[in-house]
Short mmCIF file of C-alpha atoms in Angstrom, two decimals:
data_model
loop_
_atom_site.label_atom_id
_atom_site.label_comp_id
_atom_site.label_asym_id
_atom_site.label_seq_id
_atom_site.Cartn_x
_atom_site.Cartn_y
_atom_site.Cartn_z
CA MET A 1 10.41 -26.55 1.55
CA ASP A 2 13.57 -24.72 0.44
CA GLN A 3 12.31 -23.20 -2.82
CA LEU A 4 9.05 -21.51 -3.71
CA THR A 5 7.95 -20.49 -7.21
CA LEU A 6 5.08 -18.03 -7.57
CA ARG A 7 3.24 -16.45 -10.45
CA THR A 8 4.89 -13.02 -10.84
CA PRO A 9 3.32 -10.82 -8.15
CA ASP A 10 2.03 -7.24 -8.15
CA ASP A 11 2.19 -4.54 -5.49
CA TRP A 12 -1.26 -3.00 -5.08
CA HIS A 13 -0.12 -0.01 -3.03
CA LEU A 14 3.21 1.81 -2.97
CA HIS A 15 4.95 5.18 -3.06
CA PHE A 16 7.69 5.86 -5.59
CA ARG A 17 8.00 9.58 -4.78
CA ASP A 18 9.60 11.50 -7.66
CA GLY A 19 12.78 13.28 -8.72
CA ASP A 20 15.98 11.83 -7.25
CA MET A 21 14.04 9.01 -5.55
CA LEU A 22 12.87 7.33 -8.76
CA PRO A 23 16.22 5.78 -9.84
CA GLU A 24 16.17 3.99 -6.45
CA THR A 25 12.51 3.13 -5.92
CA VAL A 26 11.48 1.98 -9.39
CA PRO A 27 14.22 -0.67 -9.81
CA ALA A 28 13.62 -1.86 -6.24
CA THR A 29 10.01 -2.63 -7.11
CA ALA A 30 10.60 -3.83 -10.69
CA ARG A 31 13.03 -6.52 -9.45
CA CYS A 32 10.10 -8.79 -8.52
CA PHE A 33 6.76 -7.05 -9.15
CA GLN A 34 5.23 -6.86 -12.63
CA ARG A 35 2.78 -4.05 -11.80
CA ALA A 36 2.21 -1.61 -8.97
CA ILE A 37 -0.51 0.82 -7.95
CA VAL A 38 1.34 4.12 -7.65
CA MET A 39 0.20 6.56 -4.96
CA PRO A 40 -0.37 10.16 -6.10
CA ASN A 41 0.57 12.12 -2.94
CA LEU A 42 3.48 14.04 -4.41
CA ILE A 43 4.19 17.74 -3.95
CA PRO A 44 2.13 19.03 -5.68
CA PRO A 45 -0.32 16.09 -5.66
CA VAL A 46 -1.28 14.32 -8.89
CA THR A 47 -4.75 15.81 -9.36
CA SER A 48 -5.16 15.91 -13.17
CA THR A 49 -4.75 13.62 -16.16
CA GLN A 50 -1.89 15.74 -17.46
CA MET A 51 -0.04 15.32 -14.16
CA VAL A 52 -0.73 11.57 -14.22
CA ASN A 53 0.74 11.26 -17.72
CA GLU A 54 3.83 13.26 -16.81
CA TYR A 55 4.40 11.18 -13.67
CA ARG A 56 3.92 7.92 -15.58
CA GLU A 57 6.62 8.95 -18.05
CA GLN A 58 9.04 9.74 -15.21
CA ILE A 59 8.48 6.27 -13.77
CA LEU A 60 8.91 4.53 -17.13
CA THR A 61 12.15 6.43 -17.72
CA ALA A 62 13.47 5.12 -14.38
CA ARG A 63 12.78 1.46 -15.20
CA PRO A 64 15.85 -0.77 -15.49
CA GLU A 65 16.87 -1.53 -19.06
CA GLY A 66 14.78 -4.35 -20.47
CA SER A 67 12.21 -4.22 -17.68
CA THR A 68 8.54 -4.67 -18.56
CA PHE A 69 7.35 -3.32 -15.22
CA GLU A 70 4.03 -1.44 -15.55
CA PRO A 71 2.99 1.41 -13.24
CA LEU A 72 -0.76 1.57 -12.63
CA MET A 73 -1.65 5.20 -12.06
CA THR A 74 -4.05 6.86 -9.63
CA LEU A 75 -5.68 10.26 -9.28
CA TYR A 76 -5.52 12.25 -6.03
CA LEU A 77 -9.00 13.29 -4.93
CA THR A 78 -9.69 16.76 -3.56
CA ASN A 79 -12.90 18.66 -2.92
CA ASN A 80 -12.34 20.29 -6.31
CA THR A 81 -12.30 16.99 -8.25
CA THR A 82 -15.06 16.95 -10.87
CA ALA A 83 -16.93 14.28 -12.77
CA GLU A 84 -15.08 15.35 -15.91
CA ASP A 85 -11.73 14.86 -14.15
CA ILE A 86 -12.76 11.26 -13.45
CA ARG A 87 -13.95 10.57 -17.00
CA GLU A 88 -10.82 12.05 -18.56
CA ALA A 89 -8.57 10.11 -16.22
CA LYS A 90 -10.38 6.85 -16.97
CA GLN A 91 -10.03 7.43 -20.71
CA ASN A 92 -6.29 7.86 -20.20
CA GLY A 93 -5.82 4.57 -18.40
CA VAL A 94 -6.05 5.68 -14.76
CA VAL A 95 -7.35 2.68 -12.83
CA ALA A 96 -8.27 4.25 -9.49
CA ALA A 97 -8.68 7.44 -7.49
CA LYS A 98 -7.22 7.86 -4.01
CA LEU A 99 -9.11 9.28 -1.06
CA TYR A 100 -6.95 10.78 1.65
CA PRO A 101 -8.71 12.56 4.49
CA ALA A 102 -6.90 15.90 4.74
CA GLY A 103 -3.99 15.63 7.13
CA ALA A 104 -4.09 11.84 7.46
CA THR A 105 -0.58 11.10 6.19
CA THR A 106 2.37 12.34 4.12
CA ASN A 107 1.48 15.12 1.65
CA SER A 108 -2.25 14.92 2.37
CA ASP A 109 -2.90 18.51 3.40
CA ALA A 110 -4.52 19.28 0.04
CA ALA A 111 -6.80 16.22 0.20
CA VAL A 112 -10.45 15.80 1.13
CA SER A 113 -11.73 17.97 3.96
CA ALA A 114 -15.46 17.60 3.23
CA LEU A 115 -16.01 13.96 2.33
CA ASP A 116 -19.79 14.16 1.88
CA GLU A 117 -19.30 16.57 -1.02
CA LEU A 118 -17.58 13.83 -3.03
CA TYR A 119 -20.54 11.48 -3.27
CA PRO A 120 -21.42 12.70 -6.82
CA VAL A 121 -17.82 11.95 -7.81
CA PHE A 122 -18.09 8.48 -6.29
CA GLU A 123 -21.22 7.89 -8.41
CA VAL A 124 -19.30 8.76 -11.57
CA MET A 125 -16.43 6.50 -10.53
CA ALA A 126 -18.88 3.62 -10.14
CA ASP A 127 -20.33 4.33 -13.59
CA GLU A 128 -16.86 4.49 -15.16
CA GLY A 129 -15.54 1.39 -13.43
CA MET A 130 -12.82 3.31 -11.59
CA LEU A 131 -11.85 1.94 -8.19
CA LEU A 132 -11.86 4.02 -5.01
CA LEU A 133 -8.76 3.52 -2.85
CA ILE A 134 -9.18 4.73 0.72
CA HIS A 135 -6.77 5.74 3.43
CA GLY A 136 -9.32 4.91 6.10
CA GLU A 137 -8.70 7.13 9.10
CA VAL A 138 -10.50 10.08 10.59
CA THR A 139 -8.31 13.04 11.47
CA SER A 140 -10.30 14.71 14.24
CA ALA A 141 -8.02 15.82 17.06
CA ASP A 142 -10.36 14.36 19.67
CA ILE A 143 -10.07 10.81 18.29
CA ASP A 144 -7.16 8.77 19.64
CA ILE A 145 -4.70 7.87 16.87
CA PHE A 146 -5.09 4.16 17.66
CA ASP A 147 -8.87 4.41 17.16
CA ARG A 148 -8.95 6.39 13.93
CA GLU A 149 -9.34 3.43 11.58
CA LYS A 150 -12.35 2.06 13.45
CA ALA A 151 -13.87 5.55 13.64
CA PHE A 152 -13.53 5.92 9.86
CA ILE A 153 -15.30 2.60 9.30
CA ASP A 154 -18.18 3.62 11.56
CA THR A 155 -18.45 7.23 10.37
CA HIS A 156 -17.71 7.04 6.65
CA LEU A 157 -16.80 3.69 5.11
CA LYS A 158 -20.02 1.83 5.88
CA ARG A 159 -22.02 4.69 4.40
CA ILE A 160 -19.91 4.92 1.22
CA VAL A 161 -20.22 1.20 0.58
CA ASP A 162 -23.95 1.15 1.31
CA SER A 163 -24.76 4.31 -0.67
CA ILE A 164 -22.85 3.85 -3.94
CA ALA A 165 -23.95 0.71 -5.72
CA ASN A 166 -21.32 -0.99 -7.89
CA LEU A 167 -18.43 1.14 -6.55
CA LYS A 168 -15.36 -1.02 -6.03
CA VAL A 169 -13.49 -0.02 -2.86
CA VAL A 170 -10.04 -0.99 -1.62
CA PHE A 171 -9.57 -0.30 2.08
CA GLU A 172 -5.83 0.23 2.00
CA HIS A 173 -3.14 -0.87 4.46
CA ILE A 174 -5.62 -2.08 7.07
CA THR A 175 -4.33 -2.37 10.62
CA THR A 176 -7.13 -3.52 12.91
CA LYS A 177 -9.36 -6.44 13.73
CA ASP A 178 -12.27 -4.07 13.05
CA ALA A 179 -11.10 -3.56 9.46
CA VAL A 180 -10.57 -7.29 8.92
CA GLU A 181 -14.10 -8.01 10.09
CA PHE A 182 -15.61 -5.17 8.06
CA VAL A 183 -13.97 -6.23 4.78
CA ALA A 184 -14.71 -9.92 5.32
CA SER A 185 -18.42 -9.22 5.81
CA ALA A 186 -18.76 -6.46 3.18
CA PRO A 187 -20.02 -7.00 -0.39
CA GLU A 188 -17.65 -8.66 -2.84
CA ARG A 189 -16.80 -5.25 -4.31
CA VAL A 190 -14.87 -4.35 -1.14
CA ALA A 191 -11.30 -5.58 -0.59
CA ALA A 192 -8.21 -4.63 1.40
CA THR A 193 -4.44 -4.48 1.14
CA ILE A 194 -2.11 -5.48 3.99
CA THR A 195 1.50 -4.35 4.45
CA PRO A 196 4.49 -6.38 5.65
CA GLN A 197 5.03 -4.06 8.61
CA HIS A 198 1.51 -4.56 9.96
CA LEU A 199 1.91 -8.33 9.70
CA LEU A 200 5.35 -8.37 11.30
CA LEU A 201 5.12 -5.65 13.95
CA ASN A 202 2.86 -4.13 16.57
CA ARG A 203 3.08 -0.94 18.59
CA ASN A 204 5.63 -2.47 21.00
CA ASP A 205 8.04 -2.43 18.05
CA LEU A 206 7.50 1.31 17.75
CA LEU A 207 7.63 2.34 21.40
CA VAL A 208 9.32 -0.21 23.67
CA GLY A 209 12.96 0.56 24.49
CA GLY A 210 12.74 4.00 22.91
CA ILE A 211 10.97 5.41 19.89
CA ARG A 212 11.87 3.53 16.69
CA PRO A 213 11.36 6.15 13.96
CA HIS A 214 11.97 3.74 11.10
CA ASN A 215 8.98 1.66 12.24
CA TYR A 216 6.74 4.74 12.26
CA CYS A 217 4.08 4.58 9.56
CA LEU A 218 0.52 5.74 9.07
CA PRO A 219 -1.79 4.14 9.88
CA VAL A 220 0.31 3.64 12.99
CA LEU A 221 1.17 0.14 14.28
CA LYS A 222 -1.54 -1.21 16.59
CA ARG A 223 -1.65 -3.57 19.58
CA ASN A 224 -0.71 -7.20 19.02
CA THR A 225 -4.34 -8.42 19.05
CA HIS A 226 -4.92 -6.44 15.85
CA GLN A 227 -1.68 -7.75 14.34
CA GLN A 228 -2.83 -11.30 15.09
CA ALA A 229 -6.19 -10.66 13.40
CA LEU A 230 -4.39 -9.61 10.21
CA ARG A 231 -2.13 -12.65 10.33
CA GLU A 232 -5.01 -15.04 10.94
CA MET A 233 -6.92 -13.61 7.99
CA VAL A 234 -4.12 -13.86 5.43
CA ALA A 235 -3.54 -17.45 6.54
CA THR A 236 -7.08 -18.35 5.43
CA GLY A 237 -6.40 -17.39 1.81
CA ASN A 238 -9.48 -15.15 1.67
CA SER A 239 -9.44 -13.54 -1.79
CA LYS A 240 -10.63 -10.14 -0.51
CA PHE A 241 -7.18 -9.50 1.01
CA PHE A 242 -4.04 -8.98 -1.05
CA LEU A 243 -0.53 -7.59 -1.14
CA GLY A 244 0.09 -3.87 -0.85
CA THR A 245 3.46 -2.95 0.63
CA ASP A 246 2.82 0.77 1.22
CA SER A 247 6.58 1.02 0.67
CA ALA A 248 7.27 4.69 1.40
CA PRO A 249 10.82 6.02 1.27
CA HIS A 250 12.14 8.97 3.24
CA ALA A 251 15.74 10.11 3.61
CA LYS A 252 17.27 9.07 6.94
CA HIS A 253 17.53 12.60 8.31
CA ARG A 254 13.81 13.17 7.70
CA LYS A 255 12.82 10.01 9.57
CA GLU A 256 15.13 10.81 12.48
CA SER A 257 14.18 14.49 12.86
CA ASP A 258 12.21 16.04 15.72
CA CYS A 259 9.07 15.56 13.60
CA GLY A 260 9.89 12.37 11.74
CA CYS A 261 7.91 11.39 8.67
CA ALA A 262 5.69 8.34 8.35
CA GLY A 263 6.57 5.44 6.09
CA CYS A 264 8.53 2.19 5.87
CA TYR A 265 10.68 1.60 2.79
CA SER A 266 10.23 -2.13 2.21
CA ALA A 267 10.65 -2.49 -1.56
CA TRP A 268 13.96 -4.41 -1.39
CA SER A 269 12.66 -7.02 1.05
CA ALA A 270 8.86 -6.99 0.96
CA LEU A 271 8.14 -10.16 -1.00
CA GLU A 272 10.74 -12.03 1.04
CA LEU A 273 9.23 -10.74 4.30
CA TYR A 274 5.74 -11.77 3.25
CA ALA A 275 7.14 -15.26 2.60
CA GLN A 276 8.60 -15.26 6.09
CA VAL A 277 5.22 -14.35 7.59
CA PHE A 278 3.32 -16.98 5.60
CA GLU A 279 5.88 -19.61 6.59
CA GLU A 280 5.47 -18.68 10.27
CA LEU A 281 1.72 -19.16 9.78
CA ASN A 282 2.17 -22.55 8.04
CA ALA A 283 0.42 -20.99 5.06
CA LEU A 284 3.03 -20.80 2.30
CA ASP A 285 0.46 -22.40 0.00
CA LYS A 286 -1.64 -19.22 0.39
CA LEU A 287 1.13 -16.78 -0.55
CA GLU A 288 0.65 -17.00 -4.33
CA GLY A 289 -3.01 -16.05 -4.10
CA PHE A 290 -2.25 -13.13 -1.77
CA ALA A 291 0.70 -11.85 -3.82
CA SER A 292 -0.15 -12.75 -7.41
CA GLU A 293 -3.85 -13.46 -7.95
CA HIS A 294 -6.36 -11.80 -5.62
CA GLY A 295 -5.39 -8.23 -6.48
CA ALA A 296 -5.41 -8.75 -10.24
CA ASP A 297 -8.77 -10.49 -10.02
CA PHE A 298 -10.29 -7.69 -7.93
CA TYR A 299 -9.01 -4.97 -10.27
CA GLY A 300 -10.32 -6.92 -13.27
CA LEU A 301 -6.85 -7.28 -14.78
CA PRO A 302 -5.23 -10.42 -16.21
CA ARG A 303 -3.00 -12.43 -13.94
CA ASN A 304 0.67 -12.23 -14.86
CA GLU A 305 2.13 -14.97 -17.03
CA GLY A 306 5.67 -15.15 -15.64
CA SER A 307 7.05 -16.45 -12.36
CA VAL A 308 9.53 -15.61 -9.61
CA THR A 309 11.36 -18.02 -7.34
CA LEU A 310 12.23 -17.56 -3.69
CA VAL A 311 14.89 -19.72 -2.06
CA ARG A 312 15.56 -20.36 1.60
CA GLU A 313 18.86 -18.51 1.97
CA PRO A 314 19.12 -16.22 5.02
CA TRP A 315 20.43 -12.73 4.32
CA GLN A 316 20.65 -9.48 6.23
CA VAL A 317 18.81 -6.34 5.19
CA PRO A 318 21.42 -3.56 4.90
CA ASP A 319 21.58 -0.91 7.60
CA GLU A 320 21.40 1.84 5.00
CA ILE A 321 20.91 2.38 1.28
CA THR A 322 22.48 5.35 -0.49
CA LEU A 323 20.15 7.30 -2.73
CA PRO A 324 21.39 8.55 -6.13
CA ASN A 325 21.78 12.03 -4.63
CA GLY A 326 24.10 10.65 -1.95
CA GLU A 327 21.62 10.76 0.93
CA PRO A 328 21.23 7.63 3.09
CA ILE A 329 17.91 5.91 3.61
CA VAL A 330 17.17 3.24 6.22
CA PRO A 331 15.17 0.33 4.73
CA PHE A 332 12.47 -1.52 6.61
CA PHE A 333 13.86 -4.37 8.75
CA ALA A 334 17.35 -2.82 8.52
CA GLY A 335 20.07 -5.01 10.01
CA GLN A 336 17.71 -7.95 10.54
CA THR A 337 17.82 -11.40 9.00
CA VAL A 338 15.31 -12.54 6.39
CA ASN A 339 15.07 -16.28 5.69
CA TRP A 340 13.95 -16.08 2.06
CA GLN A 341 15.44 -14.28 -0.89
CA LEU A 342 14.67 -13.85 -4.57
CA LYS A 343 16.60 -16.32 -6.73
#
């Protein structure tokens, strides 16, 4: 097969950032995705409906001329989030609220430090039909970073799912066999997103031959047995698992500093890299469901009407991209060859 046409896909988890980043990140996503779930971990975080509306307008302003790309907005949960915050957000088109454990990832210091206190908010979300998106890691210093996803499942996620009837939960950017097994066996109202980096790489790609800062993301890359579990699951076509790039841009100097930030900027190559993975798995027939159908169905949104076409034409991901402010950024898979590209 040298050409592959898919229903226009959506990205169910990404980071646009704001300010000078938007003229770069929005077109990169709009080139092939019709919709995207936009993460709210800005500085300051997007914690109110007013902030959501202002951020949405910034994104729409950055769309390429003629683009019909639609940002799907989320609310950043804190221990001060109220039931009224949820109701107001829902009335203004917010589709989901994001749970970050405080300190789990980029710009999460203001997030949830006392998770049990949010159960009344979760109840309101279930009543309003607002999805809960979870960065599923504990942040206790005594828990090894490679074990934090499993610890979150055991300590918090099972209880949330069991306690709040009718709450739809997306376990985002899963990285472990434990998460695969949990989502597969959970009620139908639980799903998960999977990134290109966690399908393509494991912790050897972060640590062997020197630290590779541009492969550093959170949740961190795991051992290859976990990578294989993710790959085996997407190859089945299970509808509880769908595309979420977690594309997360940082300027080059911030990634390569003595305390480099977490995130892989994959927007310019993500769909093509997913195609490469599915081809390696002899599962190209499952890519359309993963990229274009399962997420829309889970969110209760219509599937897109258009299509995109990928062709088998090898190309090399650039070593750097220059941001509108002149700063360089290193994209995910920089300098490496990708076998598929958007026609």
